[in-house]
PDB file of C-alpha atoms in Angstrom:
ATOM      1  CA  MET X1240     -41.087  76.317 -95.685  1.00 82.00           C
ATOM      2  CA  ASN X1241     -40.685  73.736 -92.978  1.00 84.00           C
ATOM      3  CA  CYS X1242     -40.668  69.966 -93.379  1.00 85.00           C
ATOM      4  CA  THR X1243     -43.998  68.190 -92.879  1.00 82.00           C
ATOM      5  CA  TYR X1244     -42.253  65.366 -90.964  1.00 82.00           C
ATOM      6  CA  HIS X1245     -39.812  67.453 -88.936  1.00 84.00           C
ATOM      7  CA  PHE X1246     -41.748  70.623 -88.160  1.00 84.00           C
ATOM      8  CA  LYS X1247     -38.828  72.652 -86.878  1.00 86.00           C
ATOM      9  CA  SER X1248     -36.485  71.864 -89.800  1.00 85.00           C
ATOM     10  CA  PRO X1249     -36.658  73.941 -93.003  1.00 89.00           C
ATOM     11  CA  ILE X1250     -36.668  72.178 -96.347  1.00 86.00           C
ATOM     12  CA  SER X1251     -33.274  72.687 -97.881  1.00 87.00           C
ATOM     13  CA  MET X1252     -32.670  69.883-100.393  1.00 85.00           C
ATOM     14  CA  ILE X1253     -34.352  68.272-103.420  1.00 85.00           C
ATOM     15  CA  CYS X1254     -33.921  64.569-104.155  1.00 85.00           C
ATOM     16  CA  ILE X1255     -33.208  63.964-107.866  1.00 85.00           C
ATOM     17  CA  ALA X1256     -32.742  60.196-107.614  1.00 83.00           C
ATOM     18  CA  PRO X1257     -34.814  58.193-110.144  1.00 82.00           C
ATOM     19  CA  HIS X1258     -37.312  56.826-107.639  1.00 79.00           C
ATOM     20  CA  LYS X1259     -40.585  57.854-105.999  1.00 80.00           C
ATOM     21  CA  CYS X1260     -40.153  59.860-102.829  1.00 80.00           C
ATOM     22  CA  GLN X1261     -41.303  63.115-101.275  1.00 81.00           C
ATOM     23  CA  ARG X1262     -38.490  64.988-103.162  1.00 84.00           C
ATOM     24  CA  LYS X1263     -38.440  67.920-100.700  1.00 85.00           C
ATOM     25  CA  LEU X1264     -36.030  67.088 -97.854  1.00 82.00           C
ATOM     26  CA  CYS X1265     -34.877  68.751 -94.686  1.00 82.00           C
ATOM     27  CA  VAL X1266     -31.535  67.818 -93.114  1.00 82.00           C
ATOM     28  CA  GLN X1267     -33.116  65.142 -90.930  1.00 82.00           C
ATOM     29  CA  CYS X1268     -35.069  63.679 -93.912  1.00 83.00           C
ATOM     30  CA  LEU X1269     -31.804  63.573 -95.872  1.00 75.00           C
ATOM     31  CA  TYR X1270     -30.197  61.565 -93.102  1.00 74.00           C
ATOM     32  CA  ASP X1271     -33.223  59.185 -92.892  1.00 80.00           C
ATOM     33  CA  HIS X1272     -33.717  59.011 -96.671  1.00 77.00           C
ATOM     34  CA  GLY X1273     -30.823  56.655 -97.321  1.00 74.00           C
ATOM     35  CA  VAL X1274     -29.998  58.026-100.782  1.00 74.00           C
ATOM     36  CA  ASP X1275     -26.492  58.966-101.827  1.00 75.00           C
ATOM     37  CA  ILE X1276     -25.864  62.643-101.079  1.00 75.00           C
ATOM     38  CA  ILE X1277     -24.879  63.134-104.752  1.00 78.00           C
ATOM     39  CA  LYS X1278     -28.545  62.543-105.660  1.00 82.00           C
ATOM     40  CA  THR X1279     -29.656  65.514-103.552  1.00 84.00           C
ATOM     41  CA  VAL X1280     -29.271  69.163-104.501  1.00 86.00           C
ATOM     42  CA  PRO X1281     -29.729  72.304-102.415  1.00 86.00           C
ATOM     43  CA  ILE X1282     -32.999  74.053-103.303  1.00 88.00           C
ATOM     44  CA  GLU X1283     -31.341  77.236-104.614  1.00 91.00           C
ATOM     45  CA  LYS X1284     -28.983  75.278-106.832  1.00 90.00           C
ATOM     46  CA  PHE X1285     -31.779  73.003-108.061  1.00 87.00           C
ATOM     47  CA  GLN X1286     -33.872  76.025-108.998  1.00 90.00           C
ATOM     48  CA  LYS X1287     -30.940  77.495-110.971  1.00 91.00           C
ATOM     49  CA  MET X1288     -30.332  74.141-112.676  1.00 89.00           C
ATOM     50  CA  ALA X1289     -34.006  73.805-113.655  1.00 86.00           C
ATOM     51  CA  MET X1290     -34.130  77.410-114.928  1.00 87.00           C
ATOM     52  CA  GLN X1291     -30.971  76.861-116.976  1.00 87.00           C
ATOM     53  CA  LYS X1292     -32.411  73.663-118.460  1.00 84.00           C
ATOM     54  CA  LEU X1293     -35.576  75.557-119.468  1.00 81.00           C
ATOM     55  CA  LYS X1294     -33.495  78.304-121.060  1.00 81.00           C
ATOM     56  CA  ASP X1295     -31.362  75.749-122.897  1.00 80.00           C
ATOM     57  CA  THR X1296     -34.424  74.049-124.369  1.00 79.00           C
ATOM     58  CA  LYS X1297     -35.763  77.454-125.464  1.00 73.00           C
ATOM     59  CA  LEU X1298     -39.352  76.676-124.504  1.00 67.00           C
ATOM     60  CA  ASP X1299     -40.021  80.363-124.033  1.00 64.00           C
ATOM     61  CA  GLU X1300     -39.175  81.087-127.675  1.00 69.00           C
ATOM     62  CA  ILE X1301     -42.424  80.977-129.581  1.00 71.00           C
ATOM     63  CA  SER X1302     -41.153  82.146-132.949  1.00 74.00           C
ATOM     64  CA  LYS X1303     -41.024  78.637-134.449  1.00 78.00           C
ATOM     65  CA  LEU X1304     -44.418  77.837-133.007  1.00 78.00           C
ATOM     66  CA  THR X1305     -45.828  81.088-134.358  1.00 83.00           C
ATOM     67  CA  GLN X1306     -44.211  80.544-137.756  1.00 84.00           C
ATOM     68  CA  GLN X1307     -45.614  77.042-138.032  1.00 86.00           C
ATOM     69  CA  ARG X1308     -49.057  78.185-136.907  1.00 87.00           C
ATOM     70  CA  MET X1309     -49.003  81.002-139.484  1.00 91.00           C
ATOM     71  CA  ALA X1310     -47.808  78.591-142.178  1.00 91.00           C
ATOM     72  CA  PHE X1311     -50.825  76.372-141.441  1.00 89.00           C
ATOM     73  CA  LYS X1312     -53.161  79.363-141.556  1.00 94.00           C
ATOM     74  CA  VAL X1313     -51.705  80.454-144.900  1.00 95.00           C
ATOM     75  CA  LEU X1314     -51.957  76.910-146.247  1.00 93.00           C
ATOM     76  CA  LEU X1315     -55.591  76.620-145.152  1.00 92.00           C
ATOM     77  CA  SER X1316     -56.414  80.025-146.613  1.00 95.00           C
ATOM     78  CA  GLN X1317     -54.741  79.188-149.929  1.00 96.00           C
ATOM     79  CA  THR X1318     -56.491  75.819-150.020  1.00 92.00           C
ATOM     80  CA  GLU X1319     -59.830  77.478-149.368  1.00 94.00           C
ATOM     81  CA  GLN X1320     -59.212  79.972-152.182  1.00 96.00           C
ATOM     82  CA  MET X1321     -58.135  77.230-154.606  1.00 95.00           C
ATOM     83  CA  LEU X1322     -61.154  75.085-153.737  1.00 92.00           C
ATOM     84  CA  LYS X1323     -63.484  78.049-154.227  1.00 95.00           C
ATOM     85  CA  LYS X1324     -61.907  78.792-157.604  1.00 95.00           C
ATOM     86  CA  ILE X1325     -62.113  75.135-158.675  1.00 92.00           C
ATOM     87  CA  LEU X1326     -65.755  74.913-157.601  1.00 91.00           C
ATOM     88  CA  GLU X1327     -66.614  78.135-159.422  1.00 95.00           C
ATOM     89  CA  GLU X1328     -64.927  76.902-162.610  1.00 93.00           C
ATOM     90  CA  LEU X1329     -66.616  73.513-162.280  1.00 90.00           C
ATOM     91  CA  SER X1330     -69.993  75.126-161.704  1.00 92.00           C
ATOM     92  CA  GLN X1331     -69.542  77.428-164.705  1.00 94.00           C
ATOM     93  CA  SER X1332     -68.429  74.527-166.901  1.00 91.00           C
ATOM     94  CA  ILE X1333     -71.422  72.403-165.931  1.00 90.00           C
ATOM     95  CA  LYS X1334     -73.776  75.334-166.405  1.00 93.00           C
ATOM     96  CA  SER X1335     -72.379  76.132-169.863  1.00 93.00           C
ATOM     97  CA  VAL X1336     -72.814  72.528-171.071  1.00 91.00           C
ATOM     98  CA  TYR X1337     -76.414  72.321-169.875  1.00 92.00           C
ATOM     99  CA  ASP X1338     -77.192  75.827-171.143  1.00 94.00           C
ATOM    100  CA  TRP X1339     -75.821  74.857-174.561  1.00 92.00           C
ATOM    101  CA  ILE X1340     -77.937  71.669-174.652  1.00 91.00           C
ATOM    102  CA  GLU X1341     -81.045  73.615-173.673  1.00 93.00           C
ATOM    103  CA  LYS X1342     -80.269  76.259-176.311  1.00 92.00           C
ATOM    104  CA  GLU X1343     -79.906  73.611-179.023  1.00 87.00           C
ATOM    105  CA  ASN X1344     -83.135  71.909-177.943  1.00 86.00           C
ATOM    106  CA  GLN X1345     -84.900  75.261-177.979  1.00 87.00           C
ATOM    107  CA  SER X1346     -83.571  76.074-181.442  1.00 81.00           C
ATOM    108  CA  PHE X1347     -85.233  72.921-182.842  1.00 79.00           C
ATOM    109  CA  ILE X1348     -88.463  73.729-181.036  1.00 82.00           C
ATOM    110  CA  ASN X1349     -88.345  77.304-182.364  1.00 79.00           C
ATOM    111  CA  ILE X1350     -87.848  76.129-185.974  1.00 75.00           C
ATOM    112  CA  ILE X1351     -90.925  73.942-185.728  1.00 73.00           C
ATOM    113  CA  ASN X1352     -93.062  76.541-183.932  1.00 76.00           C
ATOM    114  CA  LYS X1353     -91.880  79.460-186.047  1.00 71.00           C
ATOM    115  CA  ASN X1354     -92.719  77.851-189.391  1.00 57.00           C
ATOM    116  CA  ILE X1355     -96.456  77.451-189.121  1.00 66.00           C
ATOM    117  CA  ASN X1356     -96.929  79.051-192.533  1.00 70.00           C
ATOM    118  CA  LEU X1357     -94.496  77.137-194.718  1.00 71.00           C
ATOM    119  CA  VAL X1358     -95.266  79.189-197.813  1.00 73.00           C
ATOM    120  CA  GLU X1359     -93.753  82.275-196.142  1.00 71.00           C
ATOM    121  CA  SER X1360     -90.732  80.409-194.652  1.00 72.00           C
ATOM    122  CA  SER X1361     -87.214  80.978-195.918  1.00 77.00           C
ATOM    123  CA  TYR X1362     -85.272  78.403-197.913  1.00 79.00           C
ATOM    124  CA  ILE X1363     -82.926  77.807-194.912  1.00 78.00           C
ATOM    125  CA  ASP X1364     -85.866  77.154-192.564  1.00 76.00           C
ATOM    126  CA  ILE X1365     -87.496  74.808-195.081  1.00 78.00           C
ATOM    127  CA  GLU X1366     -84.167  72.959-195.498  1.00 79.00           C
ATOM    128  CA  LYS X1367     -83.871  72.555-191.713  1.00 77.00           C
ATOM    129  CA  LEU X1368     -87.444  71.277-191.520  1.00 78.00           C
ATOM    130  CA  VAL X1369     -86.810  68.779-194.326  1.00 81.00           C
ATOM    131  CA  ASN X1370     -83.727  67.476-192.504  1.00 78.00           C
ATOM    132  CA  ILE X1371     -85.736  67.239-189.283  1.00 79.00           C
ATOM    133  CA  GLU X1372     -88.532  65.424-191.103  1.00 79.00           C
ATOM    134  CA  GLU X1373     -86.145  62.963-192.660  1.00 79.00           C
ATOM    135  CA  GLY X1374     -84.932  62.245-189.117  1.00 73.00           C
ATOM    136  CA  SER X1375     -81.205  62.647-189.614  1.00 78.00           C
ATOM    137  CA  THR X1376     -80.871  66.034-187.902  1.00 79.00           C
ATOM    138  CA  LEU X1377     -82.849  65.147-184.778  1.00 82.00           C
ATOM    139  CA  ASN X1378     -81.323  61.687-184.589  1.00 83.00           C
ATOM    140  CA  ASP X1379     -77.838  63.167-184.861  1.00 86.00           C
ATOM    141  CA  TRP X1380     -78.679  65.804-182.251  1.00 86.00           C
ATOM    142  CA  ASN X1381     -80.182  63.257-179.837  1.00 87.00           C
ATOM    143  CA  ALA X1382     -77.114  61.030-180.214  1.00 90.00           C
ATOM    144  CA  GLU X1383     -74.801  63.976-179.608  1.00 90.00           C
ATOM    145  CA  LYS X1384     -76.889  65.176-176.654  1.00 91.00           C
ATOM    146  CA  ASN X1385     -76.912  61.675-175.123  1.00 93.00           C
ATOM    147  CA  SER X1386     -73.140  61.398-175.467  1.00 93.00           C
ATOM    148  CA  TYR X1387     -72.775  64.746-173.653  1.00 90.00           C
ATOM    149  CA  MET X1388     -75.141  63.563-170.927  1.00 91.00           C
ATOM    150  CA  ILE X1389     -73.217  60.299-170.505  1.00 93.00           C
ATOM    151  CA  GLU X1390     -69.963  62.244-170.349  1.00 92.00           C
ATOM    152  CA  GLN X1391     -71.449  64.565-167.713  1.00 92.00           C
ATOM    153  CA  ASP X1392     -72.488  61.539-165.639  1.00 93.00           C
ATOM    154  CA  LYS X1393     -68.964  60.136-165.849  1.00 94.00           C
ATOM    155  CA  LYS X1394     -67.524  63.480-164.727  1.00 91.00           C
ATOM    156  CA  LYS X1395     -70.024  63.686-161.882  1.00 92.00           C
ATOM    157  CA  ASN X1396     -69.087  60.181-160.678  1.00 94.00           C
ATOM    158  CA  TRP X1397     -65.367  60.942-161.018  1.00 94.00           C
ATOM    159  CA  TRP X1398     -65.760  64.133-158.985  1.00 92.00           C
ATOM    160  CA  GLY X1399     -67.861  62.348-156.368  1.00 93.00           C
ATOM    161  CA  GLN X1400     -65.242  59.633-155.880  1.00 95.00           C
ATOM    162  CA  HIS X1401     -62.331  62.066-155.695  1.00 93.00           C
ATOM    163  CA  ILE X1402     -64.138  64.438-153.370  1.00 92.00           C
ATOM    164  CA  GLN X1403     -65.031  61.538-151.079  1.00 94.00           C
ATOM    165  CA  ALA X1404     -61.392  60.360-151.081  1.00 94.00           C
ATOM    166  CA  PHE X1405     -60.245  63.920-150.339  1.00 92.00           C
ATOM    167  CA  ILE X1406     -62.713  64.195-147.454  1.00 92.00           C
ATOM    168  CA  GLU X1407     -61.562  60.860-146.000  1.00 94.00           C
ATOM    169  CA  LYS X1408     -57.883  61.827-146.245  1.00 94.00           C
ATOM    170  CA  SER X1409     -58.642  65.198-144.677  1.00 91.00           C
ATOM    171  CA  LYS X1410     -60.523  63.562-141.808  1.00 92.00           C
ATOM    172  CA  ASN X1411     -57.595  61.179-141.234  1.00 93.00           C
ATOM    173  CA  GLY X1412     -55.184  64.114-141.178  1.00 89.00           C
ATOM    174  CA  ILE X1413     -57.358  65.974-138.671  1.00 88.00           C
ATOM    175  CA  GLU X1414     -57.638  62.853-136.509  1.00 90.00           C
ATOM    176  CA  GLN X1415     -53.849  62.438-136.542  1.00 88.00           C
ATOM    177  CA  ILE X1416     -53.354  66.049-135.459  1.00 84.00           C
ATOM    178  CA  GLN X1417     -55.976  65.676-132.719  1.00 85.00           C
ATOM    179  CA  SER X1418     -54.509  62.373-131.539  1.00 84.00           C
ATOM    180  CA  LEU X1419     -51.161  64.100-130.925  1.00 79.00           C
ATOM    181  CA  TYR X1420     -52.906  66.525-128.608  1.00 73.00           C
ATOM    182  CA  ASN X1421     -55.057  63.814-126.961  1.00 71.00           C
ATOM    183  CA  ASP X1422     -52.035  61.529-126.435  1.00 65.00           C
ATOM    184  CA  GLU X1423     -50.186  64.379-124.748  1.00 64.00           C
ATOM    185  CA  GLU X1424     -53.164  65.134-122.476  1.00 65.00           C
ATOM    186  CA  GLU X1425     -53.406  61.451-121.472  1.00 65.00           C
ATOM    187  CA  TYR X1426     -49.647  61.353-120.816  1.00 59.00           C
ATOM    188  CA  GLN X1427     -49.864  64.394-118.573  1.00 63.00           C
ATOM    189  CA  MET X1428     -52.729  62.861-116.599  1.00 57.00           C
TER     190      MET X1428
END
């Protein structure tokens, strides 16, 4: 390729001095350039130097990059599995508590509805009805049920706060990862 300033002269040197210039020099440009000859390198030699520098930095080796990418994929997959398991266990736990409360409520309703004819009722059913009538059984059950409901509310609030904190930390982590990429894009521009 010939020089854009000296059309008959081929480009033969590259200026590596730490300043802004056209970098590609022909013999006449080198003479006019005014930079120490040590700061210019023949094109063939410069190309070998640049290639050697690339080899030395091992940019073409992607094994570390691939390993790190795979490690992130494994981490995300494991996290997803753990979160699914935790949510399933949490869901089952919540369901079992509410199912148990409903079952207990229904058992009291059934005792009352079942014993329309008290003369034919069993001693155990009559005893339960007497305790209900006296108020101690239902009062005890309502107190116990309310304590379970309060405890469930506390757990719900605790989970809500921790999930929100987890989401915020996750968003911050994602933003930090994205900012690395965005900063590099801006630098290249």
